[in-house]
Coordinates of C-alpha atoms in Angstrom, one line a residue:
X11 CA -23.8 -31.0 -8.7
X12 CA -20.3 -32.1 -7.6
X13 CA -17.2 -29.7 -6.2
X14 CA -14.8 -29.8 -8.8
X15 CA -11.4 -29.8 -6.3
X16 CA -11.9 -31.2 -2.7
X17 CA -8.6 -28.7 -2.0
X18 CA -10.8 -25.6 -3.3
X19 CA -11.5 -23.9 -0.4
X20 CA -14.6 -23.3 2.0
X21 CA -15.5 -20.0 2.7
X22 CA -17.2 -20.6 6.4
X23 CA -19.1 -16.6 7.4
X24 CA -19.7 -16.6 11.0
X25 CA -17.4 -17.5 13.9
X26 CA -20.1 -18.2 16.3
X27 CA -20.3 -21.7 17.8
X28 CA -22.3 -22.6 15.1
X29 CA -19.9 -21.6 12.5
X30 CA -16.4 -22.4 14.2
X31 CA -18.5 -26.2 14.8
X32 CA -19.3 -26.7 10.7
X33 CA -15.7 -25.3 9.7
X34 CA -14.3 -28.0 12.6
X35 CA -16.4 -30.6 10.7
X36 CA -15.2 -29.7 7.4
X37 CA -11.3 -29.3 8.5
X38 CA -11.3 -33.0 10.3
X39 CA -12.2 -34.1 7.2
X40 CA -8.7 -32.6 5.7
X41 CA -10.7 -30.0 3.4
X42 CA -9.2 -26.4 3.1
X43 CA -11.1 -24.3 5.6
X44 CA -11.4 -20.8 6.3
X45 CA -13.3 -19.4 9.2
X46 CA -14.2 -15.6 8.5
X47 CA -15.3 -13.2 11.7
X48 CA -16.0 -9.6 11.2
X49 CA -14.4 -8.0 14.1
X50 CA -10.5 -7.9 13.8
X51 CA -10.2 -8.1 17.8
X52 CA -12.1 -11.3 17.7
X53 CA -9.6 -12.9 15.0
X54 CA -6.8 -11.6 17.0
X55 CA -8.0 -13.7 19.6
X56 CA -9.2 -16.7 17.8
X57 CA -5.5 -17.0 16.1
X58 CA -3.2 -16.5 19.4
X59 CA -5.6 -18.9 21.6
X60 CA -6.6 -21.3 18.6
X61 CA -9.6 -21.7 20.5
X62 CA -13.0 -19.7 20.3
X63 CA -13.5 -18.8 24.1
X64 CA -16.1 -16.7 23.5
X65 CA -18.6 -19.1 22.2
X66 CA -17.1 -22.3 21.6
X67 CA -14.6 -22.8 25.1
X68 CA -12.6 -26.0 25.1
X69 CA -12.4 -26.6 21.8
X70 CA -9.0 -26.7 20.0
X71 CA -9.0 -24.6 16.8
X72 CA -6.0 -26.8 14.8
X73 CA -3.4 -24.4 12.9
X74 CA -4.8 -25.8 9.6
X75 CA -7.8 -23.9 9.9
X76 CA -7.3 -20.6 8.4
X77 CA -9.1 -17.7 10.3
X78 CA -9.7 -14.5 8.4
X79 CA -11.1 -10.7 9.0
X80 CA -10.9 -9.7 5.3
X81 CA -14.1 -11.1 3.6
X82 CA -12.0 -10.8 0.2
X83 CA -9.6 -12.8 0.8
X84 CA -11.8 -15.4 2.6
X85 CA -14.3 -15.9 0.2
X86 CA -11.2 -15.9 -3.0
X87 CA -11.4 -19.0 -5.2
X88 CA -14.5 -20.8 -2.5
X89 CA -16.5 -23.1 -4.2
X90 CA -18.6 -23.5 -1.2
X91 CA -19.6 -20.4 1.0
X92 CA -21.2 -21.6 4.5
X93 CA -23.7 -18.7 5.8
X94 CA -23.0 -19.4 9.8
X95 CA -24.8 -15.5 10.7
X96 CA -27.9 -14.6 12.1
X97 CA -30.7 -14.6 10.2
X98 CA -31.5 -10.5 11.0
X99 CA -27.9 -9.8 9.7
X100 CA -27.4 -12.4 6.6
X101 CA -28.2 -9.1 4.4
X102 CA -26.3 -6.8 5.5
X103 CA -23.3 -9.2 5.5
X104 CA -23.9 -10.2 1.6
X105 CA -24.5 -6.5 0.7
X106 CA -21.0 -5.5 1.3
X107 CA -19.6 -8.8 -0.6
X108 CA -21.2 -8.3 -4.0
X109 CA -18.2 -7.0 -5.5
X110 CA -16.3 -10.3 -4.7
X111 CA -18.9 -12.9 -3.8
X112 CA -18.0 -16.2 -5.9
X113 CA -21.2 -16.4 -7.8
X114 CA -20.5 -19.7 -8.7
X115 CA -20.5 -21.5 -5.2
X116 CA -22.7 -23.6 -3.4
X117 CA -24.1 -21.7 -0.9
X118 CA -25.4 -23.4 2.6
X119 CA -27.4 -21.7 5.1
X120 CA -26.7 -22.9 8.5
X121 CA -28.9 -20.2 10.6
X122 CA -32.5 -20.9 11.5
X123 CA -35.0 -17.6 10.8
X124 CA -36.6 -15.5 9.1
X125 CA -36.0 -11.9 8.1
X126 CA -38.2 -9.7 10.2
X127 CA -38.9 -6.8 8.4
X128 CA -39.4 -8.2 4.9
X129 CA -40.6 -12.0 6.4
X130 CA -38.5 -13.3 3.7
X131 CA -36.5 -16.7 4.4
X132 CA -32.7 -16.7 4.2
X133 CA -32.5 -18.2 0.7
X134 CA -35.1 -15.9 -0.5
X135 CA -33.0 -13.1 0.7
X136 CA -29.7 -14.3 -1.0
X137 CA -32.0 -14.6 -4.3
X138 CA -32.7 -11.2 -4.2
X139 CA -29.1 -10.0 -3.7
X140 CA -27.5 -12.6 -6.0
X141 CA -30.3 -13.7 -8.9
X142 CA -29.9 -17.0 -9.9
X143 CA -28.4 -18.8 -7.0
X144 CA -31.2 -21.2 -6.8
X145 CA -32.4 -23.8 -7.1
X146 CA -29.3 -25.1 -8.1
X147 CA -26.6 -24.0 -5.9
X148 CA -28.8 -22.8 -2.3
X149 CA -28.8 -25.6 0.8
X150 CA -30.2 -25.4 3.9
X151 CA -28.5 -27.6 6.7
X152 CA -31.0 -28.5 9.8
X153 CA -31.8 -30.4 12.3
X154 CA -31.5 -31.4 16.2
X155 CA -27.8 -29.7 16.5
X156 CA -26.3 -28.1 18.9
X157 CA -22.7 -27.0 18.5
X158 CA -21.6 -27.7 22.5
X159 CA -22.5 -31.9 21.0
X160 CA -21.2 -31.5 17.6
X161 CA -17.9 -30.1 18.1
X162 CA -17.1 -32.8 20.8
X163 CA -18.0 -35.8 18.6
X164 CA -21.5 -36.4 19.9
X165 CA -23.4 -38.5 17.3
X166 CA -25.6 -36.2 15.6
X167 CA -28.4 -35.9 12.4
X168 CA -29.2 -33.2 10.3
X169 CA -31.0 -32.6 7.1
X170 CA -29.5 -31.1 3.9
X171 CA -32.8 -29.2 1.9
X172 CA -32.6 -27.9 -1.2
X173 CA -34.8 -27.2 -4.5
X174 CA -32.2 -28.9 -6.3
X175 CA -31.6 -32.9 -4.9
X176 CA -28.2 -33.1 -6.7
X177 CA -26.8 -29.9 -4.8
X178 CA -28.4 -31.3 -1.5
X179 CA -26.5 -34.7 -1.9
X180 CA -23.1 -32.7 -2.9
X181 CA -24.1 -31.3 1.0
X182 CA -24.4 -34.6 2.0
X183 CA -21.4 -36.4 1.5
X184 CA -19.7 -33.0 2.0
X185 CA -20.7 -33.5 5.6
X186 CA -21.1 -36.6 5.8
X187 CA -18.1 -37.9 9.2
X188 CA -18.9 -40.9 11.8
X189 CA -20.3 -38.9 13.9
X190 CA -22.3 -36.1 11.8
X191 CA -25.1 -38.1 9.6
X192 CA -26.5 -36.2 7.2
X193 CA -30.0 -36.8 5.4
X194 CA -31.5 -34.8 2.4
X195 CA -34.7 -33.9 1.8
X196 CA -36.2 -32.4 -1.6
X197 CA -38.0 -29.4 0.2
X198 CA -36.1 -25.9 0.8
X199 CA -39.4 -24.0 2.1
X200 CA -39.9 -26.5 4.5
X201 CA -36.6 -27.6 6.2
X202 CA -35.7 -23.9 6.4
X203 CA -39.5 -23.0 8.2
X204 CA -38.9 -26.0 10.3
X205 CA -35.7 -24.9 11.9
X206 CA -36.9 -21.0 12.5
X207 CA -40.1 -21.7 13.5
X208 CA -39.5 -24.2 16.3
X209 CA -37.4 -21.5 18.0
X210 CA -40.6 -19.8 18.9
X211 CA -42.1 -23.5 20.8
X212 CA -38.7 -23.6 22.6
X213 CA -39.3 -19.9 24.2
X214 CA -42.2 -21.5 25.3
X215 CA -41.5 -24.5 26.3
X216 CA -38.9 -22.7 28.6
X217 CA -41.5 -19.8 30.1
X218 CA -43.2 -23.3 31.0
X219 CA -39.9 -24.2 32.7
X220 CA -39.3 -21.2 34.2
X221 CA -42.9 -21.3 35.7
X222 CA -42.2 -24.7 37.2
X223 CA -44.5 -27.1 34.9
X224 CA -44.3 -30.4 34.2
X225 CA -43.7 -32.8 32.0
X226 CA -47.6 -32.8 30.8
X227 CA -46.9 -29.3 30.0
X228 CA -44.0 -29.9 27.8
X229 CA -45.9 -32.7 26.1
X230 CA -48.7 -30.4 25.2
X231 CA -46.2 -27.4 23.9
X232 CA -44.4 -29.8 21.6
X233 CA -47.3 -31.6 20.1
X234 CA -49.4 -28.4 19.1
X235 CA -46.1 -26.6 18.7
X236 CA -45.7 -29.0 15.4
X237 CA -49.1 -28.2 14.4
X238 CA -49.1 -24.7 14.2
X239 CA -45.6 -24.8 12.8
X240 CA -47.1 -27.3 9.9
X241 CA -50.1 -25.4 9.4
X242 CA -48.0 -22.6 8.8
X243 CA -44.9 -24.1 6.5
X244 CA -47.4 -26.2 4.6
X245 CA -49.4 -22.8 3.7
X246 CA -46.0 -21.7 2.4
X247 CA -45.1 -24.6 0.2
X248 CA -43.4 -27.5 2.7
X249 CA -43.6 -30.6 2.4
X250 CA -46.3 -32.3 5.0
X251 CA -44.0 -34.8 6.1
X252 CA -40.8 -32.2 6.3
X253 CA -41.7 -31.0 9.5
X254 CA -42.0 -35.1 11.0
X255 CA -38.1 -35.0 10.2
X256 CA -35.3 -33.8 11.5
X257 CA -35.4 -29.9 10.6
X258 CA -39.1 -30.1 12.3
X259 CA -40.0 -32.9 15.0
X260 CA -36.0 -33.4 15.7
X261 CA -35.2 -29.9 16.2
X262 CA -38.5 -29.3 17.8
X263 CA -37.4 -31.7 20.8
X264 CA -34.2 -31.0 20.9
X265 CA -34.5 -27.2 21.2
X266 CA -36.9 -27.5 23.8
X267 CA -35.8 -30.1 26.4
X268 CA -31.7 -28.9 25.7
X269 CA -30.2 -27.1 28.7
X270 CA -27.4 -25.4 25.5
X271 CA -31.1 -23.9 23.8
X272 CA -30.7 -20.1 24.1
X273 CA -34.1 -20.1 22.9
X274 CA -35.4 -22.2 26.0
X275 CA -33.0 -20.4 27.9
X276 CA -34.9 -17.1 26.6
X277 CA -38.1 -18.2 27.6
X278 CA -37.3 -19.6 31.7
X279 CA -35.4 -16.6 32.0
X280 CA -38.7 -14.9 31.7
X281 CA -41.1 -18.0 33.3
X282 CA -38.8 -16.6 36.4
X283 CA -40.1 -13.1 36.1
X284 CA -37.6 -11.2 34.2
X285 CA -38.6 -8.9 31.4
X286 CA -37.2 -9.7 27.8
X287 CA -34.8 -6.5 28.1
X288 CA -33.4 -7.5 30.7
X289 CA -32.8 -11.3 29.6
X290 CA -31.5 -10.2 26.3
X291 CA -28.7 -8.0 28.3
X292 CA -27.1 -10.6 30.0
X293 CA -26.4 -13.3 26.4
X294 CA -23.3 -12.7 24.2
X295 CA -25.1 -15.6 21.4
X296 CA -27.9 -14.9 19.5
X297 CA -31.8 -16.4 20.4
X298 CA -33.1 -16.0 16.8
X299 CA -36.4 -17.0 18.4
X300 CA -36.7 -13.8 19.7
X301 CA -37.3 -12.0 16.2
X302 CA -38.8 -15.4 14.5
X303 CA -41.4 -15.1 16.9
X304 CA -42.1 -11.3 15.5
X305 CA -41.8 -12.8 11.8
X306 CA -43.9 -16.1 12.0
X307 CA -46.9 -13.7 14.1
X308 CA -46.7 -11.3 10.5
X309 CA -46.7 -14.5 8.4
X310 CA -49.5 -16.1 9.7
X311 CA -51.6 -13.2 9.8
X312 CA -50.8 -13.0 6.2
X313 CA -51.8 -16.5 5.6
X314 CA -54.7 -16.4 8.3
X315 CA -53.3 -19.4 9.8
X316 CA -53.8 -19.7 13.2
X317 CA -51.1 -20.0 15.5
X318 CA -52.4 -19.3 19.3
X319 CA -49.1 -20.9 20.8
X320 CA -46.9 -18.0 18.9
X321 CA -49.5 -15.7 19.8
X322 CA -49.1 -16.0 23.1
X323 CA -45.5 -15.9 23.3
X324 CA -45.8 -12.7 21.1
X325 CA -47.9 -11.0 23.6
X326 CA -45.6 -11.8 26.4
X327 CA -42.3 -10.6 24.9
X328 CA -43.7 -7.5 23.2
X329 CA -47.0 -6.3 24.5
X330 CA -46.1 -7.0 28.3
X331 CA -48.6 -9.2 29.2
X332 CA -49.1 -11.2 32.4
X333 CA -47.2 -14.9 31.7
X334 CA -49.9 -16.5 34.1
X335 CA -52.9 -14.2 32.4
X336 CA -51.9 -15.9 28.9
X337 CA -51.6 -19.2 29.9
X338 CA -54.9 -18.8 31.3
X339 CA -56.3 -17.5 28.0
X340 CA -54.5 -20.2 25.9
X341 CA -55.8 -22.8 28.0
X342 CA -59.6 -21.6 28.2
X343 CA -60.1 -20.3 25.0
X344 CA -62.7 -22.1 22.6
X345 CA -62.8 -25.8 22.3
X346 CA -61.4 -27.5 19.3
X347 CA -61.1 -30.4 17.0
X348 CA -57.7 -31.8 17.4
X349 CA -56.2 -31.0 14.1

C-alpha cells in the first residue's frame, strides 16, 4: 500500500509527548501535519507558545505544523490518521468521529495497551468501530522510544507491525529520518502485546528501585518479565521471535532502566511506600501500565497462562498488599524449570 500524495495530510490524535514527538517527525520531513488536542485551552496554548510545555517543554513547535481542536477539520482529506491516545480512551475518542472519520486511511496506533474492560487490543477496538480497517490499512508503531530522546534527535528504533507487510513498509519509509529507524515486522498481535505488556515489568522493575535493589534484581525482573510476557502474546497469536525485537526485549529494557518511564516511575514511587492513589495524584501523563497490569491479570486467567510477576504487581496496586510480603512470596514460591 503506498500514500497517493505526500502533501495529503496527516491527521496526528493526541498532543501528548508522544503525539506532538511523531507529528515533529513527520513535519521535519516537510509532510503536511496536523496535531489535534481535545481541550480548546490546551490548543490555545500550544498555538501562542509553539511549544507543548505541558508534556513536551523545550521543544519548538515550527508554524508549519498545524494544531487543531475541531476533530473535523483535522481528520478532512487525511490519508493517514496517527492514534497518539491512551489506550483506555482510544474508544471513546473514535466513537464521536464516525460521522467524519476517513475510512480510507492508514491508521497507526502509537499507544501501548490494552482495553480494560473488554481486554480487547487497540486495533481490535478500531475493528469493531470501523469494520474493515484491517488487515490492510491498521499499523502498530513500537519499540524502545521515549519522546524526551526522539524529539531531540536521539538515534532511536522502532518497529512498524501490521497483518498486512505492504501497509507496514508504507509506515516505514513514512518514518523512516537519520535518526528514527524503523523496522517492520509481519505480526500485529505481537508487536502490539509486546509494547503493553512490558509496562507491567517496568512497574516492577521500579517497586524494585524504589525498595533499593540491585542490579541482580533488575536482571531477574527483565529476564522472566520476557517470559511471562511471551507465554502470554504467544497464547494470543504472536510471533515467538516478536517479543526478542524491538516492541518486546527493546522496549522491555528501555522502559525499565529509563529515568523518563512513568511506568518505572509508578512503581519506585510505591517501592518508597506511597500508595498507588496517591502516586497517581501527583502525574499530569498517562502510566498505561497501571490499567495493562488489570488487563494482562484477566487475560491470562483466560488463557491459564501463568504470569506470577503481573500477579504480584496486581496484588500490590489493587488488593493492598505488603510490597516486602509479595516479594517474599514471589521469591519462595515452588521451584521451577526455567522455561
Amino acid at each position: 500500500m503506498t500514500l497517493s500524495d505526500p502533501q495529503q495530510p496527516i491527521a496526528v490524535l493526541g498532543a501528548g509527548s508522544w503525539g506532538t514527538t511523531l507529528a515533529l517527525v513527520l513535519n521535519g520531513k516537510g509532510l503536511n501535519v496536523r496535531l489535534w488536542e481535545f481541550r480548546q485551552d490546551a490548543v490555545e496554548r500550544l498555538r501562542a507558545d509553539r511549544e507543548n510545555k505541558e508534556f513536551l517543554p523545550g521543544i519548538p513547535l515550527p508554524e508549519s505544523l498545524e494544531i487543531h481542536h475541531d476533530a473535523r477539520e483535522c481528520l478532512a482529506d487525511a490519508q493517514v490518521v496517527l492514534l497518539a491516545i491512551p489506550s483506555q480512551f482510544v474508544r471513546g475518542a473514535l466513537l464521536q468521529m464516525t460521522d467524519f472519520f476517513p475510512r480510507g486511511a492508514i491508521i497507526i496506533n502509537a499507544a501501548k495497551g490494552i482495553e480494560e474492560i473488554t481486554l480487547m487490543r487497540p486495533s481490535e477496538v478500531v475493528e469493531e468501530i470501523y469494520p474493515g480497517t484491517w488487515p490492510d490499512r491498521y499499523v502498530a508503531l513500537s519499540g524502545p522510544s521515549h519522546a524526551e530522546e526522539v524529539s531531540r534527535g536521539i538515534p532511536t528504533t522502532v518497529v512498524a507491525g501490521s497483518a498486512n507487510i505492504d501497509t507496514a513498509k508504507t509506515v516505514q519509509e513514512l518514518f523512516f529520518t537519520s535518526t528514527f529507524r524503523v523496522y517492520t515486522r509481519h505480526d500485529l498481535v505481537g508487536v502490539e502485546l509486546g509494547g503493553a505488556l512490558k509496562n507491567v515489568i517496568a512497574i516492577a522493575t521500579g517497586i524494585a528501585d524504589g525498595l533499593g535493589f540491585g542490579d541482580n534484581t533488575k536482571g531477574a525482573l527483565l529476564t522472566r518479565g520476557l517470559a511471562e510476557m511471551s507465554r502470554l502474546g504467544i497464547k494470543l497469536g504472536g510471533h515467538p521471535e516478536t517479543f526478542a525485537g524491538l516492541s518486546g526485549m527493546g522496549d522491555l529494557i528501555t522502559t525499565c532502566m529509563s529515568r523518563h518511564s512513568r511506568n518505572r516511575y509508578v512503581g519506585e514511587q510505591i517501592g518508597k511506600g506511597k500508595t498507588l492513589d496517591e502516586v497517581m495524584q501527583t502525574m499530569t501523563m498517562v502510566a498505561e501500565g497501571v490499567k495493562t497490569t488489570v488487563s494482562s491479570r484477566e487475560l491470562a486467567h483466560r488463557e491459564q497462562v501463568p504470569m506470577p510477576i503481573t500477579e504480584a504487581i496486581y496484588s500490590i496496586l489493587f488488593e493492598n498488599k505488603p510490597v516486602k510480603e509479595v516479594v517474599f512470596e514471589l521469591m519462595t514460591r515452588e521451584l521451577k524449570l526455567e522455561d
